[in-house]
Short mmCIF file of C-alpha atoms in Angstrom, two decimals:
data_model
loop_
_atom_site.label_atom_id
_atom_site.label_comp_id
_atom_site.label_asym_id
_atom_site.label_seq_id
_atom_site.Cartn_x
_atom_site.Cartn_y
_atom_site.Cartn_z
CA UNK A 1075 -13.66 1.30 21.59
CA UNK A 1076 -12.39 3.88 24.61
CA UNK A 1077 -9.08 4.66 24.85
CA UNK A 1078 -7.54 6.61 28.06
CA UNK A 1079 -4.37 8.07 28.37
CA UNK A 1080 -2.59 9.70 30.86
CA UNK A 1081 -1.10 13.10 31.49
CA UNK A 1082 0.72 15.32 33.97
CA UNK A 1083 0.98 18.76 33.92
CA UNK A 1084 4.34 20.33 32.68
CA UNK A 1085 5.16 23.86 34.55
CA UNK A 1086 8.64 24.41 32.68
CA UNK A 1087 8.92 25.13 29.13
CA UNK A 1088 11.02 26.14 26.74
CA UNK A 1089 13.45 24.01 24.04
CA UNK A 1090 16.04 23.22 27.35
CA UNK A 1091 12.78 21.47 29.63
CA UNK A 1092 11.62 19.62 26.42
CA UNK A 1093 14.99 18.48 26.36
CA UNK A 1094 15.14 17.01 29.71
CA UNK A 1095 11.96 15.80 30.00
CA UNK A 1096 12.63 13.44 26.69
CA UNK A 1097 15.29 12.33 29.01
CA UNK A 1098 13.55 11.47 31.60
CA UNK A 1099 10.83 9.01 29.07
CA UNK A 1100 8.36 11.49 28.72
CA UNK A 1101 6.98 13.91 26.46
CA UNK A 1102 5.96 17.31 25.93
CA UNK A 1103 2.59 18.04 24.98
CA UNK A 1104 -0.37 20.87 24.44
CA UNK A 1105 -4.13 20.41 24.97
CA UNK A 1106 -6.18 23.41 23.38
CA UNK A 1107 -9.96 24.13 22.45
CA UNK A 1108 -12.72 25.57 24.22
CA UNK A 1109 -10.97 26.92 26.79
CA UNK A 1110 -7.22 27.71 28.20
CA UNK A 1111 -4.62 25.96 26.63
CA UNK A 1112 -2.63 23.15 29.25
CA UNK A 1113 0.70 22.13 29.10
CA UNK A 1114 1.34 18.63 29.83
CA UNK A 1115 3.43 15.33 29.80
CA UNK A 1116 3.38 12.28 28.75
CA UNK A 1117 4.76 8.68 29.40
CA UNK A 1118 6.60 7.68 25.99
CA UNK A 1119 6.45 4.07 26.05
CA UNK A 1120 2.87 4.55 26.48
CA UNK A 1121 2.26 6.80 23.62
CA UNK A 1122 4.10 5.56 21.40
CA UNK A 1123 2.87 2.50 21.37
CA UNK A 1124 -0.81 4.10 21.36
CA UNK A 1125 0.37 5.90 18.49
CA UNK A 1126 0.86 2.32 16.72
CA UNK A 1127 -2.92 1.75 16.75
CA UNK A 1128 -5.58 2.88 14.33
CA UNK A 1129 -8.26 3.88 16.54
CA UNK A 1130 -5.95 6.33 18.57
CA UNK A 1131 -5.58 8.88 15.61
CA UNK A 1132 -9.74 8.11 14.65
CA UNK A 1133 -11.30 7.85 18.28
CA UNK A 1134 -12.47 10.54 20.76
CA UNK A 1135 -9.74 9.82 23.37
CA UNK A 1136 -9.78 10.11 27.37
CA UNK A 1137 -7.32 12.05 28.47
CA UNK A 1138 -6.47 11.80 32.44
CA UNK A 1139 -5.00 14.91 34.03
CA UNK A 1140 -4.27 14.48 37.30
CA UNK A 1141 -7.57 13.12 37.77
CA UNK A 1142 -9.42 15.41 35.80
CA UNK A 1143 -10.31 14.24 32.52
CA UNK A 1144 -12.05 15.78 29.52
CA UNK A 1145 -12.68 13.88 25.90
CA UNK A 1146 -9.78 15.04 23.26
CA UNK A 1147 -8.73 14.35 19.92
CA UNK A 1148 -4.84 13.50 18.48
CA UNK A 1149 -4.25 16.23 15.73
CA UNK A 1150 -0.63 16.54 15.77
CA UNK A 1151 2.33 14.62 16.81
CA UNK A 1152 6.19 15.15 16.04
CA UNK A 1153 8.70 11.97 15.81
CA UNK A 1154 12.77 12.16 15.83
CA UNK A 1155 13.99 11.93 12.27
CA UNK A 1156 15.69 8.53 12.53
CA UNK A 1157 15.18 7.31 15.82
CA UNK A 1158 11.78 5.56 17.25
CA UNK A 1159 10.32 8.73 19.57
CA UNK A 1160 8.01 10.85 19.71
CA UNK A 1161 9.42 14.52 20.21
CA UNK A 1162 6.08 15.89 21.29
CA UNK A 1163 1.95 15.60 20.48
CA UNK A 1164 -1.13 17.79 20.14
CA UNK A 1165 -4.33 17.27 21.31
CA UNK A 1166 -8.13 19.46 20.84
CA UNK A 1167 -11.21 19.43 23.37
CA UNK A 1168 -13.99 18.37 21.69
CA UNK A 1169 -17.69 19.17 23.01
CA UNK A 1170 -20.47 17.20 22.84
CA UNK A 1171 -22.97 19.07 20.81
CA UNK A 1172 -20.24 21.41 18.20
CA UNK A 1173 -19.01 19.44 14.77
CA UNK A 1174 -15.43 18.10 14.55
CA UNK A 1175 -13.74 17.71 11.56
CA UNK A 1176 -11.83 13.93 10.98
CA UNK A 1177 -9.66 12.00 8.93
CA UNK A 1178 -11.95 7.93 9.43
CA UNK A 1179 -9.86 5.24 7.68
CA UNK A 1180 -11.22 3.16 5.30
CA UNK A 1181 -11.73 -0.24 5.58
CA UNK A 1182 -12.11 -2.38 2.41
CA UNK A 1183 -13.66 -6.11 2.20
CA UNK A 1184 -14.97 -8.87 0.43
CA UNK A 1185 -12.53 -7.80 -2.32
CA UNK A 1186 -11.69 -11.75 -2.45
CA UNK A 1187 -15.22 -12.42 -4.22
CA UNK A 1188 -15.40 -9.17 -6.53
CA UNK A 1189 -15.73 -10.15 -9.62
CA UNK A 1190 -12.90 -7.94 -11.31
CA UNK A 1191 -10.33 -9.77 -9.00
CA UNK A 1192 -11.82 -13.13 -9.71
CA UNK A 1193 -11.27 -11.68 -13.80
CA UNK A 1194 -8.06 -11.64 -13.22
CA UNK A 1195 -7.96 -8.03 -12.63
CA UNK A 1196 -5.99 -6.34 -9.57
CA UNK A 1197 -7.41 -3.95 -6.35
CA UNK A 1198 -5.96 -0.21 -6.13
CA UNK A 1199 -7.05 1.70 -3.26
CA UNK A 1200 -7.03 5.51 -4.26
CA UNK A 1201 -8.05 6.68 -1.14
CA UNK A 1202 -6.76 4.98 2.01
CA UNK A 1203 -9.92 7.59 4.48
CA UNK A 1204 -11.99 10.37 4.21
CA UNK A 1205 -12.35 13.11 5.84
CA UNK A 1206 -15.50 13.75 6.98
CA UNK A 1207 -17.63 15.94 9.23
CA UNK A 1208 -20.24 14.67 12.48
CA UNK A 1209 -20.71 15.20 16.28
CA UNK A 1210 -18.17 13.20 18.43
CA UNK A 1211 -21.62 10.48 19.78
CA UNK A 1212 -20.92 9.32 15.93
CA UNK A 1213 -17.84 9.29 15.20
CA UNK A 1214 -16.25 5.58 13.92
CA UNK A 1215 -13.42 4.38 13.72
CA UNK A 1216 -13.17 3.12 10.42
CA UNK A 1217 -15.97 3.20 7.52
CA UNK A 1218 -16.47 0.04 5.71
CA UNK A 1219 -16.38 -0.65 2.32
CA UNK A 1220 -18.11 -3.59 0.53
CA UNK A 1221 -16.34 -4.87 -3.28
CA UNK A 1222 -18.12 -7.51 -3.34
CA UNK A 1223 -19.84 -6.24 -6.56
CA UNK A 1224 -17.11 -4.49 -7.92
CA UNK A 1225 -15.89 -5.09 -11.63
CA UNK A 1226 -12.81 -5.45 -14.31
CA UNK A 1227 -12.38 -1.77 -14.91
CA UNK A 1228 -14.93 0.05 -13.14
CA UNK A 1229 -14.72 1.79 -9.66
CA UNK A 1230 -16.33 2.69 -6.13
CA UNK A 1231 -16.20 6.32 -5.95
CA UNK A 1232 -17.12 8.85 -2.84
CA UNK A 1233 -20.55 9.35 -3.55
CA UNK A 1234 -21.17 5.06 -3.43
CA UNK A 1235 -19.31 4.65 0.09
CA UNK A 1236 -22.53 4.08 2.45
CA UNK A 1237 -21.89 6.40 5.73
CA UNK A 1238 -22.61 5.32 9.17
CA UNK A 1239 -25.82 7.53 10.26
CA UNK A 1240 -24.49 11.20 11.55
CA UNK A 1241 -22.01 11.40 9.12
CA UNK A 1242 -21.24 13.78 6.23
CA UNK A 1243 -18.31 14.10 3.57
CA UNK A 1244 -15.81 17.24 4.52
CA UNK A 1245 -12.30 18.60 3.22
CA UNK A 1246 -11.69 18.44 -0.25
CA UNK A 1247 -13.47 15.70 -1.25
CA UNK A 1248 -15.86 15.15 -4.66
CA UNK A 1249 -18.54 12.79 -5.33
CA UNK A 1250 -16.76 11.70 -8.74
CA UNK A 1251 -13.65 11.21 -7.26
CA UNK A 1252 -12.59 7.35 -6.95
CA UNK A 1253 -12.03 5.80 -3.68
CA UNK A 1254 -11.34 2.01 -4.78
CA UNK A 1255 -10.99 0.62 -8.87
CA UNK A 1256 -9.93 -3.35 -10.33
CA UNK A 1257 -7.27 -2.75 -12.91
CA UNK A 1258 -6.05 -5.50 -15.96
CA UNK A 1259 -2.42 -5.99 -14.36
CA UNK A 1260 -0.16 -3.91 -16.45
CA UNK A 1261 2.05 -6.99 -17.36
CA UNK A 1262 -1.02 -8.79 -18.68
CA UNK A 1263 -1.80 -5.06 -21.03
CA UNK A 1264 2.15 -5.62 -21.77
CA UNK A 1265 1.62 -8.66 -22.84
CA UNK A 1266 -0.97 -8.26 -25.04
CA UNK A 1267 0.20 -5.02 -26.76
CA UNK A 1268 3.63 -6.96 -27.54
CA UNK A 1269 1.31 -9.90 -29.12
CA UNK A 1270 -0.88 -7.47 -30.64
CA UNK A 1271 2.72 -5.73 -32.17
CA UNK A 1272 3.75 -9.31 -33.08
CA UNK A 1273 0.92 -10.30 -35.27
CA UNK A 1274 0.87 -6.98 -37.28
CA UNK A 1275 4.51 -7.23 -37.97
CA UNK A 1276 4.47 -10.78 -38.99
CA UNK A 1277 1.41 -10.30 -41.25
CA UNK A 1278 3.38 -8.56 -44.31
CA UNK A 1279 5.83 -11.00 -44.26
CA UNK A 1280 3.00 -13.73 -44.68
CA UNK A 1281 1.54 -11.75 -47.16
CA UNK A 1282 4.43 -11.52 -49.20
CA UNK A 1283 5.90 -14.90 -49.16
CA UNK A 1284 1.24 -15.82 -50.19
CA UNK A 1285 2.35 -13.72 -52.74
CA UNK A 1286 5.75 -15.21 -54.40
CA UNK A 1287 4.22 -18.33 -53.79
CA UNK A 1288 1.26 -17.14 -55.70
CA UNK A 1289 3.50 -16.30 -59.08
CA UNK A 1290 5.10 -19.79 -60.06
CA UNK A 1291 1.77 -21.04 -59.72
CA UNK A 1292 0.32 -18.10 -62.12
CA UNK A 1293 3.53 -19.03 -64.84
CA UNK A 1294 2.60 -22.84 -64.53
CA UNK A 1295 -1.27 -22.33 -65.67
CA UNK A 1296 -0.58 -19.90 -68.13
CA UNK A 1297 -0.30 -21.39 -71.47
CA UNK A 1298 2.18 -22.19 -73.89
CA UNK A 1299 2.49 -19.56 -76.97
CA UNK A 1300 1.95 -21.45 -79.95
CA UNK A 1301 5.00 -21.55 -82.56
#
């Protein structure tokens, strides 16, 4: 998916200038990397709606800066503490021959046919994204994780995820880290534990009752003593 966003140069800087921009419906920002940083501002409404799309956070974006287009990545943005307002945004330029590091979202498929789910298990998502390194042209919008063979009590680990060509795991991930698991529902575990406790508690009472019933029977069976 190609995503393009427009920006204009931001000449005035400082807290007061940024406040005036926001009142005018603009968002102050910066573009940095590979050359001199430039100060920009963008239309707030367009940017706000773009930020709500997953692809905007994990795609190479085309930034149209007053007619000059360049490829960038979203690197950071700040929201107002309680208003639905974007306060500032950062973009980084990308070069076609230089690897980038990105967090790519995970999309989980076939959960409904997973053996573990059919057995009454519940899917638990441990990770929702992976840190990857790749050239810009290889960057995917998302990475698919197939759950069709996932059994109850089992997990899919980072090493099990099939990465698209050109991608490699980066950051703090380890091969053995769990990505998704299928677990027995907590309620079922608690119910089974309660049933076990009840059975264990009932056993001594049953044994005592059986022992009490055996005593009269034993007495009746004992022959009377001769006079």
